[in-house]
Short mmCIF file of C-alpha atoms and ligand atoms in Angstrom, two decimals:
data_model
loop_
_atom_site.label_atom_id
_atom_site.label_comp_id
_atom_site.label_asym_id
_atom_site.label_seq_id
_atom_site.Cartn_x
_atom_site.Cartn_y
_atom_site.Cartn_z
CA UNK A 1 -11.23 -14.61 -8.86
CA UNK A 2 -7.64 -12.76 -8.68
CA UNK A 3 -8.98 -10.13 -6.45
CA UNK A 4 -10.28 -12.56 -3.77
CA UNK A 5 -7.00 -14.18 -3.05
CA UNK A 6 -5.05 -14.77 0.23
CA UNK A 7 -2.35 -12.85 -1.28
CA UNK A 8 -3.75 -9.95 -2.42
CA UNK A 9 -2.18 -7.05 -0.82
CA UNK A 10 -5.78 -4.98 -0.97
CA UNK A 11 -8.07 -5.24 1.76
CA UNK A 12 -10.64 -8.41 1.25
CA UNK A 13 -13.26 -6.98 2.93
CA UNK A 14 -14.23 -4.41 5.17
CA UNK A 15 -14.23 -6.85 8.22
CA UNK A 16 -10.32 -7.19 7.27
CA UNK A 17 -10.17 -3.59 7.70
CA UNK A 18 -11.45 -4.25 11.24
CA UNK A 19 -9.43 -7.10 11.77
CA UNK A 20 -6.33 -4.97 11.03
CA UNK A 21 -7.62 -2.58 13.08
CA UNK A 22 -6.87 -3.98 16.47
CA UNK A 23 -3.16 -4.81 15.16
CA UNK A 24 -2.29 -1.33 13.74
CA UNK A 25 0.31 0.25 15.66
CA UNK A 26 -0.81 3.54 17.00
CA UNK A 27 2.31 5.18 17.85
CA UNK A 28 5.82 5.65 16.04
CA UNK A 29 7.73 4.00 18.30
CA UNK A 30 5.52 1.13 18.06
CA UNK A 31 5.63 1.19 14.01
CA UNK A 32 8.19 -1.26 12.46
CA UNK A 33 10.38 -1.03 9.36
CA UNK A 34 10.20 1.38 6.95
CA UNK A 35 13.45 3.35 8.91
CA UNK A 36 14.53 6.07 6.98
CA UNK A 37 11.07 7.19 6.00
CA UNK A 38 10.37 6.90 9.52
CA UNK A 39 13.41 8.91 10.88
CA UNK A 40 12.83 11.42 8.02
CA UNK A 41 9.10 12.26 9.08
CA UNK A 42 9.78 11.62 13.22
CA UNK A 43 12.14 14.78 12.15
CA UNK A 44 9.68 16.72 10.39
CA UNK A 45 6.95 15.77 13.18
CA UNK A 46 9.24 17.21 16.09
CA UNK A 47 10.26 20.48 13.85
CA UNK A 48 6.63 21.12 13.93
CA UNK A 49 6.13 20.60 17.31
CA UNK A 50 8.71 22.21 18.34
CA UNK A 51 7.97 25.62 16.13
CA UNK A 52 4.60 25.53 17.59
CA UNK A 53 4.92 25.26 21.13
CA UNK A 54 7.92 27.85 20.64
CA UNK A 55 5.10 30.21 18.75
CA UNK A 56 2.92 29.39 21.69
CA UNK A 57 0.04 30.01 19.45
CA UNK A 58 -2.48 27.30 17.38
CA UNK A 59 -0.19 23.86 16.19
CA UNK A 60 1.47 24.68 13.00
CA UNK A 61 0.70 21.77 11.03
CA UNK A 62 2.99 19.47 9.44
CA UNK A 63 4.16 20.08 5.59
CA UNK A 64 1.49 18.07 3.06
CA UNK A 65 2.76 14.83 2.86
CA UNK A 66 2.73 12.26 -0.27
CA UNK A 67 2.43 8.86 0.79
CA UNK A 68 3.22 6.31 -1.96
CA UNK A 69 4.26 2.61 -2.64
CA UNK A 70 2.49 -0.62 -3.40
CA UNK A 71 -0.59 -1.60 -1.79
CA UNK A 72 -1.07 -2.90 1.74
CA UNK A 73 2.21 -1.53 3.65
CA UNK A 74 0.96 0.64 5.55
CA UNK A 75 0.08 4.06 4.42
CA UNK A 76 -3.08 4.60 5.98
CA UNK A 77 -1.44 3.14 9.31
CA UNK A 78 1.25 5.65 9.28
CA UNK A 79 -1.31 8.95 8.44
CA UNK A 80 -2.98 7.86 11.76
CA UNK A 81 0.21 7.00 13.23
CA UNK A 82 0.81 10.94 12.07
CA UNK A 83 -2.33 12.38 13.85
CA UNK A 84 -1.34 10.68 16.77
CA UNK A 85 2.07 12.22 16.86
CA UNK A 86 1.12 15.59 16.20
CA UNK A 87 -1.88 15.39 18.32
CA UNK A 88 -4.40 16.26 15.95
CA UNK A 89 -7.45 15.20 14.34
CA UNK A 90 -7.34 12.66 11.00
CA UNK A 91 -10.39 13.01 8.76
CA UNK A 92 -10.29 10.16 5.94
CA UNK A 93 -11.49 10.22 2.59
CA UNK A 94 -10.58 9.16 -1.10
CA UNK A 95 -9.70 10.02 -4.34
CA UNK A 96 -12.52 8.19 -5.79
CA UNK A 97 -15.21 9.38 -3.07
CA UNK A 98 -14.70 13.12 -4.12
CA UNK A 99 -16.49 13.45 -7.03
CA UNK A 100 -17.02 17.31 -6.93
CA UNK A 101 -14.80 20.23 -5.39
CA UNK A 102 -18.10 20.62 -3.36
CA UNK A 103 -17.44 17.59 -1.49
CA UNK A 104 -14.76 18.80 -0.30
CA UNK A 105 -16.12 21.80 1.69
CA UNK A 106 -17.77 19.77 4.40
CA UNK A 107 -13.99 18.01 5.14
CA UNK A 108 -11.80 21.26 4.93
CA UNK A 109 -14.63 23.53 7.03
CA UNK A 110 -14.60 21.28 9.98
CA UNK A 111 -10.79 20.91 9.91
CA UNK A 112 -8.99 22.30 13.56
CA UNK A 113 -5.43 24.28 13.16
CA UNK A 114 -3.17 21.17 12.50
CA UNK A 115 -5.86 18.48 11.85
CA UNK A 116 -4.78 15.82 9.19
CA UNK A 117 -7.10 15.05 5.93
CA UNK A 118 -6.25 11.80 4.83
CA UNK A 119 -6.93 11.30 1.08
CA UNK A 120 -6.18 7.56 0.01
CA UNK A 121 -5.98 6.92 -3.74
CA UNK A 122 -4.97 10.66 -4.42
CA UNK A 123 -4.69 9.29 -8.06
CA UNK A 124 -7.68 8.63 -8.97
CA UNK A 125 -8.79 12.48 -7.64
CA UNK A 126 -11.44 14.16 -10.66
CA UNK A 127 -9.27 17.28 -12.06
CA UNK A 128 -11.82 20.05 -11.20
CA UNK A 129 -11.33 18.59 -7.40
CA UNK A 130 -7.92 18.56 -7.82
CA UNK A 131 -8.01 22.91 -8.78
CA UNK A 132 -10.20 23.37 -5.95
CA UNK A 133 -7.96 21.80 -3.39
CA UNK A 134 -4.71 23.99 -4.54
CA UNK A 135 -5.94 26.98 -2.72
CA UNK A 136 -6.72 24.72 0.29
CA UNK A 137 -3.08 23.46 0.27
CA UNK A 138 -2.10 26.53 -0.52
CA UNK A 139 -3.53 29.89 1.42
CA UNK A 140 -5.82 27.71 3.17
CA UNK A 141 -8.72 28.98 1.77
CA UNK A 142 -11.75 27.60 -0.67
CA UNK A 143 -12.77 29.67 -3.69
CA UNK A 144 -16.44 28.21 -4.52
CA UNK A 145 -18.27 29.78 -7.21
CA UNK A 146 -22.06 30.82 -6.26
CA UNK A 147 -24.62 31.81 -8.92
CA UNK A 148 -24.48 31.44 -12.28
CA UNK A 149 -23.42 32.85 -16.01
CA UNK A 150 -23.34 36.87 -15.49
CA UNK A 151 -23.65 36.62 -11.89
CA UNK A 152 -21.38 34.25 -11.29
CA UNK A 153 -18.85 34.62 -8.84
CA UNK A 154 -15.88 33.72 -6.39
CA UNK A 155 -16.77 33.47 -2.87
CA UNK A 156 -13.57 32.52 -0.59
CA UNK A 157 -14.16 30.51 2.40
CA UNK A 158 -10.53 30.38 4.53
CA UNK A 159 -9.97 27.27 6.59
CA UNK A 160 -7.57 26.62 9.42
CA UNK A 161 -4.06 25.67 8.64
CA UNK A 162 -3.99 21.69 8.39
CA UNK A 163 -1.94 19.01 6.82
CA UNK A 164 -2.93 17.20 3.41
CA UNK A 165 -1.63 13.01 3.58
CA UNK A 166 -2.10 11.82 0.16
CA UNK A 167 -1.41 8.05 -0.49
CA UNK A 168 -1.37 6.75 -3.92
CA UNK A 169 -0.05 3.67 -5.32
CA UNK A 170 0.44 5.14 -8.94
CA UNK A 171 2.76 8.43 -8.03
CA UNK A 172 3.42 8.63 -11.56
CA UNK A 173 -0.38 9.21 -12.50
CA UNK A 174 -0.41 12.52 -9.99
CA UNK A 175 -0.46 15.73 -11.86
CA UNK A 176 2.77 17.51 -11.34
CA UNK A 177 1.09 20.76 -9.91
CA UNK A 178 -0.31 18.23 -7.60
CA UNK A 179 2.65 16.27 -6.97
CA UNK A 180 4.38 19.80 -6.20
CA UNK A 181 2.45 21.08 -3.53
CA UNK A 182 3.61 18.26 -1.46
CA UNK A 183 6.61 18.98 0.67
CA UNK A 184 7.21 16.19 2.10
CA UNK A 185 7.50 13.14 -0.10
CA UNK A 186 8.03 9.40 1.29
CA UNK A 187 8.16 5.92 -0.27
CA UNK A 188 7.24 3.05 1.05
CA UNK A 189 9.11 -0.15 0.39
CA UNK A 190 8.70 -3.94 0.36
CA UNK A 191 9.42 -5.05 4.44
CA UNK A 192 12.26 -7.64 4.25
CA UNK A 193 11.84 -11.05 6.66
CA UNK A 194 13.31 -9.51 9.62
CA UNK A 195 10.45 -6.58 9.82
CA UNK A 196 7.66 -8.69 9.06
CA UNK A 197 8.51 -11.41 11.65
CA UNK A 198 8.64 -8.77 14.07
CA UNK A 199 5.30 -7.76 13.05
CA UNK A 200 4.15 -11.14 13.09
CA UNK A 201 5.64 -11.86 16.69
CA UNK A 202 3.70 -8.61 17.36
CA UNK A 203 0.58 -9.10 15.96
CA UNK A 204 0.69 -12.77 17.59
CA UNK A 205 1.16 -11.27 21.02
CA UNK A 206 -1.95 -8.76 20.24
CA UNK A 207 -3.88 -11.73 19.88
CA UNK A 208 -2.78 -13.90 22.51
CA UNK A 209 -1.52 -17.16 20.31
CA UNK A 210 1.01 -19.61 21.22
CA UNK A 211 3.77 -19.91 19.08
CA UNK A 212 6.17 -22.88 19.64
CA UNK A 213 9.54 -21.09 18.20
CA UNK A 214 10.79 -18.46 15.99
CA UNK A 215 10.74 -20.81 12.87
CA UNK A 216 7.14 -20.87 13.12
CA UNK A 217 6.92 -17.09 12.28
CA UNK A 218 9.86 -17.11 9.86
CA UNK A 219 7.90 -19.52 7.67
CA UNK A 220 5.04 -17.39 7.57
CA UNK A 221 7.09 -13.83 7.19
CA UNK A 222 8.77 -15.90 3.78
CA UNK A 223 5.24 -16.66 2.45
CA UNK A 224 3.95 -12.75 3.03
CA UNK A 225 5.65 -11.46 -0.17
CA UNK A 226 7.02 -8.25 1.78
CA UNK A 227 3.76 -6.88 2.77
CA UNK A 228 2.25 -6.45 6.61
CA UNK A 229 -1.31 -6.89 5.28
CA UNK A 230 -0.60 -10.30 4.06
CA UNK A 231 1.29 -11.58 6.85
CA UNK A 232 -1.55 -10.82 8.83
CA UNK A 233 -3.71 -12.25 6.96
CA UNK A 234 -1.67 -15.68 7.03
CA UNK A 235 -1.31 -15.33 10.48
CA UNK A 236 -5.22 -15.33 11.14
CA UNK A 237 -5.18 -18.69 8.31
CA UNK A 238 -2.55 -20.19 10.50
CA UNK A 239 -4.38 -19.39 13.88
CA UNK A 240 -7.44 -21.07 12.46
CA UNK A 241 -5.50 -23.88 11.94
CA UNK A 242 -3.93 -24.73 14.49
CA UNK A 243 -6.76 -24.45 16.63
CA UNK A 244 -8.61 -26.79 15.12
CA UNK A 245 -5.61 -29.15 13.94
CA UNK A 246 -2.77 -28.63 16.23
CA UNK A 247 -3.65 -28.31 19.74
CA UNK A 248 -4.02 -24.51 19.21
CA UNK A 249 0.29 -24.04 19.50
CA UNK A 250 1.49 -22.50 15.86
CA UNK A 251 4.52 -25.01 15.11
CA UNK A 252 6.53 -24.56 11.86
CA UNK A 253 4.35 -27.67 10.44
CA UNK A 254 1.48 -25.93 10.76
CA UNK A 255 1.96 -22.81 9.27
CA UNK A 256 3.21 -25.22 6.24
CA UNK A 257 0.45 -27.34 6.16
CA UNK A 258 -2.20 -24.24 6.77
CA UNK A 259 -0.80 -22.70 3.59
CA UNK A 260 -0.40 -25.45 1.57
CA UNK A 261 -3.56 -25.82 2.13
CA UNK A 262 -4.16 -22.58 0.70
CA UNK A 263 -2.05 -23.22 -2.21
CA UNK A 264 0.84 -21.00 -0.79
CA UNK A 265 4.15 -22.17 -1.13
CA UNK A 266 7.45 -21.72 0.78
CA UNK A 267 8.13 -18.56 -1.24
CA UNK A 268 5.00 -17.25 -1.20
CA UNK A 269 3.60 -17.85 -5.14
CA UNK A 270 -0.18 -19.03 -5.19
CA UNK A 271 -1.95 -20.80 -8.20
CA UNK A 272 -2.22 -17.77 -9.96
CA UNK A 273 1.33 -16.78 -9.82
CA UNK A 274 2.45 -20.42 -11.02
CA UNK A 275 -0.35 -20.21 -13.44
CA UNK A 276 1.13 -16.74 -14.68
CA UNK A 277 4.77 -18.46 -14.77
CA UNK A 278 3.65 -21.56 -16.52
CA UNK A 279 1.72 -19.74 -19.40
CA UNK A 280 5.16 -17.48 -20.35
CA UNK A 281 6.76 -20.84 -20.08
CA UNK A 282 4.47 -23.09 -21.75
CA UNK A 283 2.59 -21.80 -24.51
CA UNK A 284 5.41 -18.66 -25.71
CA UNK A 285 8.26 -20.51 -24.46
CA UNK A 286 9.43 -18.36 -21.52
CA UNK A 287 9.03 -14.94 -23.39
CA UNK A 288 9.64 -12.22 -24.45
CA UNK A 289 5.10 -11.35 -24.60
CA UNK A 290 3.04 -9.06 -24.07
CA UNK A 291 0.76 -8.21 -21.21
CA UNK A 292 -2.37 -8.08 -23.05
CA UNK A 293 -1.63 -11.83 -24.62
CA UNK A 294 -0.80 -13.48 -21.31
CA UNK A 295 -3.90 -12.31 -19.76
CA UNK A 296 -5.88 -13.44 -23.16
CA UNK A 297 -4.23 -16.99 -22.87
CA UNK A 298 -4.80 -17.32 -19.14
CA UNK A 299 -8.70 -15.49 -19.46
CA UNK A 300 -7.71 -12.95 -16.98
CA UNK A 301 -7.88 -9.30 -16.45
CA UNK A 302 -4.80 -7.61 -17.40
CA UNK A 303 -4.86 -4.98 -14.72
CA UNK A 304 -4.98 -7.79 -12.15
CA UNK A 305 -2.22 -9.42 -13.41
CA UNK A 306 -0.11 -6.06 -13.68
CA UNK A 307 -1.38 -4.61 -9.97
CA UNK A 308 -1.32 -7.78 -8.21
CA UNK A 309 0.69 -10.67 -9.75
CA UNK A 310 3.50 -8.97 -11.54
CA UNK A 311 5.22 -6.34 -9.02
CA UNK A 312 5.95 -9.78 -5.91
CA UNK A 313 7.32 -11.39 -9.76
CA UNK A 314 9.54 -8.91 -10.29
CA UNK A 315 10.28 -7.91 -7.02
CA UNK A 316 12.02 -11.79 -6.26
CA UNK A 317 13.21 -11.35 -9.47
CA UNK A 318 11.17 -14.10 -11.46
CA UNK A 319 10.16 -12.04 -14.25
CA UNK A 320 11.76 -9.20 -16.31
CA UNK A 321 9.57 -6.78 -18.23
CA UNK A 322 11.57 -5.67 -21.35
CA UNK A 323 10.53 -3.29 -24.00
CA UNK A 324 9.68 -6.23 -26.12
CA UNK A 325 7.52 -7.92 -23.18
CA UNK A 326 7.48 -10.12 -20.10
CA UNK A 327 10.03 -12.70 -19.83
CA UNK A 328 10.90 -15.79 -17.21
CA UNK A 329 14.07 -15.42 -15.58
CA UNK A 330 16.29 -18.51 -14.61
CA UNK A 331 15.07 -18.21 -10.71
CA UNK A 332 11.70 -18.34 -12.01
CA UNK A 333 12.64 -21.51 -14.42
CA UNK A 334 14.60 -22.76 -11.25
CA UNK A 335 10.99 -22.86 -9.18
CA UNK A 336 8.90 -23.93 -11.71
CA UNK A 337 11.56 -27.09 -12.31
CA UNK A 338 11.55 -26.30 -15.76
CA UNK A 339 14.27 -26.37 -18.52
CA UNK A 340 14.63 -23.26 -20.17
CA UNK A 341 16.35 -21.85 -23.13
CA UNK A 342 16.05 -18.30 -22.24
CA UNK A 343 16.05 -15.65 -24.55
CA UNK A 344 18.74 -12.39 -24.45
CA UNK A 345 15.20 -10.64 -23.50
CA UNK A 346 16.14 -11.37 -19.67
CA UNK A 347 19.33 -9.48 -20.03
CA UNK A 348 18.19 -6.04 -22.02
CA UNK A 349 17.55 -3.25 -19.60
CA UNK A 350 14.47 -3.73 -17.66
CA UNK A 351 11.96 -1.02 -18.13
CA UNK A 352 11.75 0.00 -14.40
N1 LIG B 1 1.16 -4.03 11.71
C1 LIG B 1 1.05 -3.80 10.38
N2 LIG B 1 2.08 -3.05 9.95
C2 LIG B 1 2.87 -2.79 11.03
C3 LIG B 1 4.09 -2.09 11.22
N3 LIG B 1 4.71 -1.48 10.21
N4 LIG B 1 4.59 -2.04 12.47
C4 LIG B 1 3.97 -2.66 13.48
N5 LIG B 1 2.83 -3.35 13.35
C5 LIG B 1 2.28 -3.42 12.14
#
């Protein structure tokens, strides 16, 4: 299935998680790309620092923090990267994992003056969690309600003064009292080559592989469709590989054979991308369509082809999303080696 890909930029498991683990940089001198949001917070990070040993008194934590962009570039890396910075704490939970304000007391209560609480998929938070955490963010405080119909009431619990990172890969699905509390309020982008071949020489060093030249990682930074999670996750394919087929040296051969192999080619499409492209092309004659029809053609989900084929499409530019649909665009043709006749669809105003 979709979701079990090589190039899906979620996590494939929970080993990957520990995989990554060893290759996360801890520090933010050691993080790479991602400059101005990292110059921007570096700023914020030494205000607060600087305010606090000035006051002398408990840290003063850093402003709550939104954290959003597509999956797998880094946003939980950079809240710990955060922590470590400020010299605090970093408590992790998630959107889905709070199901009641209630949860929520046992993660504020134990919370240290500046401490981080790291909620991923901030999104998908329940509303009645989402009102209980405003005072948190707030006053610092909890309001829970003890008892029951007339004796019902408010009982306020403070907590210490801590930061809120939310991530989120839908900002536009946050409430906008939500979104508002947040004063600090970061993207993260698509890496270009250059960043993720520095990763890559990186994460090679971390685990101790030969690499015959720079070629060798420039081939696999092209094939990691702007995302740190899937270059690593090439890297460990092409590791594999050339252990047991190359001597153990990574040479530009065999990151191309590894991930042809896989089905991943030079730019970094798999079947299901090509399968995606050919179905526009093939059977509705390169567009405009709807989302709901390709995936009923190709027997897929749609969400999986809008979260994890369609934003690397549009990102390289093969596919425009119009108000009338999803089209091919020539590059996209070009790849494919087909022959199109596009329609004017391409060329209206893209919806985002
Ligand atoms: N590994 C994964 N993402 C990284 C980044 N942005 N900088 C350094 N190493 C990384």
């Amino acid at each position: 299935m979709a979701t079990e890909r090589l190039l899906s930029p979620k996590p494939a498991a929970p080993t990957e998680d520990l995989a990554n683990h060893a290759l996360r940089p801890e520090t933010i001198g050691e993080y790479i790309g991602q400059r101005d949001l990292i110059e921007r917070l570096t700023i914020a990070i030494d205000a607060a620092k600087m305010r606090t040993s000035k006051a002398g008194g408990p840290p003063e934590p850093l402003e709550h923090t939104l954290l959003h962009g597509p999956p797998g570039l880094g946003k939980t890396t950079l809240a710990h990267v955060v922590a470590k910075e400020l010299g605090s704490n970093l408590y992790t939970t998630s959107g889905p994992a709070l199901a009641r304000g209630t949860d929520l007391v046992s993660h504020l209560t134990r919370l240290q003056p500046g401490d981080v609480l790291f909620i991923d998929e901030i999104h998908r938070l329940p509303t009645p969690v989402e009102e209980f955490i405003y005072p948190a963010m707030e006053d610092f405080r909890i309001d829970v309600t003890v008892d029951a119909g007339l004796h019902a009431r408010t009982v306020q619990i403070p907590c210490k003064p801590f930061t809120l990172i939310g991530a989120t890969t839908r900002a536009g699905l946050l409430s906008s009292p939500l979104r508002s509390r947040f004063g600090l309020n970061h993207h993260l982008r698509y890496y270009d080559h250059s960043d993720l071949a520095l990763i890559l020489t990186r994460s090679a060093s971390l685990l101790g592989l030969r690499i015959d030249s720079t070629d060798a990682i420039d081939a696999i930074a092209r094939r990691s469709r702007g995302t740190p999670r899937i270059a690593n996750r090439l890297l460990r394919r092409v590791r594999d590989y050339a252990q047991v087929r190359a001597g153990g040296t990574v040479t530009t051969s065999a990151v191309t054979e590894a991930l042809e192999l896989e089905g991943v080619d030079h730019l970094g499409l798999d079947e299901l991308d090509r399968n995606y492209l050919r179905t526009i092309a093939a059977t509705y004659k390169g567009g405009p369509v709807g989302l709901e029809t390709i995936a009923a053609t190709m027997n897929e989900d749609s969400g999986t082809l809008e979260d994890v084929v369609e934003p690397y499409l549009l990102q390289i530019g093969f596919l425009a999303r119009t108000r009338r649909g999803r089209s091919l665009t020539q590059a996209s043709a070009d790849h494919l080696g087909l022959t199109l006749v596009l329609p004017t669809a391409t060329t209206e105003q893209a919806l985002f």
